mmCIF file of C-alpha atoms in Angstrom:
data_model
loop_
_atom_site.group_PDB
_atom_site.id
_atom_site.type_symbol
_atom_site.label_atom_id
_atom_site.label_comp_id
_atom_site.label_asym_id
_atom_site.label_seq_id
_atom_site.Cartn_x
_atom_site.Cartn_y
_atom_site.Cartn_z
ATOM 1 C CA MET A 1 25.162 114.733 27.692
ATOM 2 C CA PRO A 2 21.668 113.468 26.799
ATOM 3 C CA ALA A 3 19.257 112.524 29.555
ATOM 4 C CA VAL A 4 18.791 108.877 30.404
ATOM 5 C CA GLU A 5 15.464 107.508 29.249
ATOM 6 C CA LYS A 6 13.193 106.038 31.900
ATOM 7 C CA THR A 7 10.321 103.682 31.334
ATOM 8 C CA ASN A 8 7.343 102.698 33.395
ATOM 9 C CA PRO A 9 6.122 99.463 31.848
ATOM 10 C CA ASP A 10 2.563 98.338 32.263
ATOM 11 C CA GLY A 11 2.743 94.816 33.605
ATOM 12 C CA VAL A 12 5.920 92.786 33.797
ATOM 13 C CA ASP A 13 9.251 94.509 33.098
ATOM 14 C CA PHE A 14 10.790 92.024 30.670
ATOM 15 C CA GLY A 15 14.155 93.821 30.712
ATOM 16 C CA TRP A 16 14.429 93.125 34.431
ATOM 17 C CA VAL A 17 13.354 89.510 33.883
ATOM 18 C CA MET A 18 16.047 88.983 31.201
ATOM 19 C CA GLN A 19 18.805 90.600 33.291
ATOM 20 C CA THR A 20 17.838 88.670 36.410
ATOM 21 C CA THR A 21 17.664 85.423 34.441
ATOM 22 C CA PHE A 22 21.141 85.995 32.990
ATOM 23 C CA VAL A 23 22.851 86.776 36.299
ATOM 24 C CA THR A 24 21.029 84.130 38.326
ATOM 25 C CA THR A 25 21.684 81.433 35.737
ATOM 26 C CA ILE A 26 25.406 82.119 35.819
ATOM 27 C CA LEU A 27 25.593 82.238 39.618
ATOM 28 C CA VAL A 28 23.351 79.242 40.279
ATOM 29 C CA GLY A 29 23.712 77.279 37.040
ATOM 30 C CA SER A 30 27.489 76.866 37.088
ATOM 31 C CA PRO A 31 27.558 74.919 40.369
ATOM 32 C CA ILE A 32 24.556 72.857 39.227
ATOM 33 C CA VAL A 33 26.368 71.841 36.021
ATOM 34 C CA VAL A 34 29.483 70.925 38.008
ATOM 35 C CA LEU A 35 27.519 68.868 40.538
ATOM 36 C CA ALA A 36 25.542 67.143 37.787
ATOM 37 C CA SER A 37 28.732 66.180 35.942
ATOM 38 C CA VAL A 38 30.452 64.576 38.932
ATOM 39 C CA GLY A 39 28.922 61.140 38.424
ATOM 40 C CA ILE A 40 29.111 61.115 34.626
ATOM 41 C CA SER A 41 32.092 60.067 32.534
ATOM 42 C CA LEU A 42 32.735 62.778 29.948
ATOM 43 C CA GLN A 43 35.724 61.644 27.890
ATOM 44 C CA THR A 44 36.004 64.380 25.257
ATOM 45 C CA TRP A 45 35.697 68.145 25.265
ATOM 46 C CA THR A 46 32.771 67.832 22.876
ATOM 47 C CA ALA A 47 30.917 65.604 25.335
ATOM 48 C CA ARG A 48 31.648 68.053 28.150
ATOM 49 C CA ALA A 49 30.433 71.020 26.121
ATOM 50 C CA LEU A 50 27.244 69.280 25.014
ATOM 51 C CA PHE A 51 26.516 68.209 28.578
ATOM 52 C CA ALA A 52 27.020 71.770 29.861
ATOM 53 C CA VAL A 53 24.738 73.168 27.145
ATOM 54 C CA ARG A 54 21.985 70.642 27.856
ATOM 55 C CA VAL A 55 22.001 71.133 31.617
ATOM 56 C CA GLY A 56 22.527 74.891 31.262
ATOM 57 C CA ALA A 57 19.529 75.193 28.937
ATOM 58 C CA LEU A 58 17.314 73.497 31.489
ATOM 59 C CA VAL A 59 18.624 75.733 34.273
ATOM 60 C CA TRP A 60 18.141 78.814 32.062
ATOM 61 C CA PHE A 61 14.531 77.870 31.271
ATOM 62 C CA VAL A 62 13.610 77.174 34.903
ATOM 63 C CA THR A 63 15.280 80.398 36.044
ATOM 64 C CA ALA A 64 13.484 82.449 33.372
ATOM 65 C CA VAL A 65 10.087 81.033 34.328
ATOM 66 C CA CYS A 66 10.747 81.654 38.029
ATOM 67 C CA ALA A 67 11.929 85.228 37.398
ATOM 68 C CA TYR A 68 8.857 85.944 35.256
ATOM 69 C CA LEU A 69 6.470 84.507 37.836
ATOM 70 C CA TYR A 70 8.173 86.494 40.593
ATOM 71 C CA ALA A 71 7.952 89.728 38.577
ATOM 72 C CA ARG A 72 4.323 89.049 37.808
ATOM 73 C CA TYR A 73 3.603 88.321 41.489
ATOM 74 C CA ARG A 74 5.383 91.508 42.645
ATOM 75 C CA ARG A 75 3.522 93.649 40.079
#
């Protein structure tokens, strides 16, 4: 079995930032989308999907920026 490669990045570890963004967005973003959709009338599945994508994109972006800034701070 080949050895597992290890890296020691100079600066921010973008792999960690991407993984953290993915997991945190799913855990935190799903309830945010649900809470944001409570007061809005979404009649069709298309409207629901577009709403989830729009809110999810915003949550994803904010989470990615926060994860990057945290990784940069901890470096």
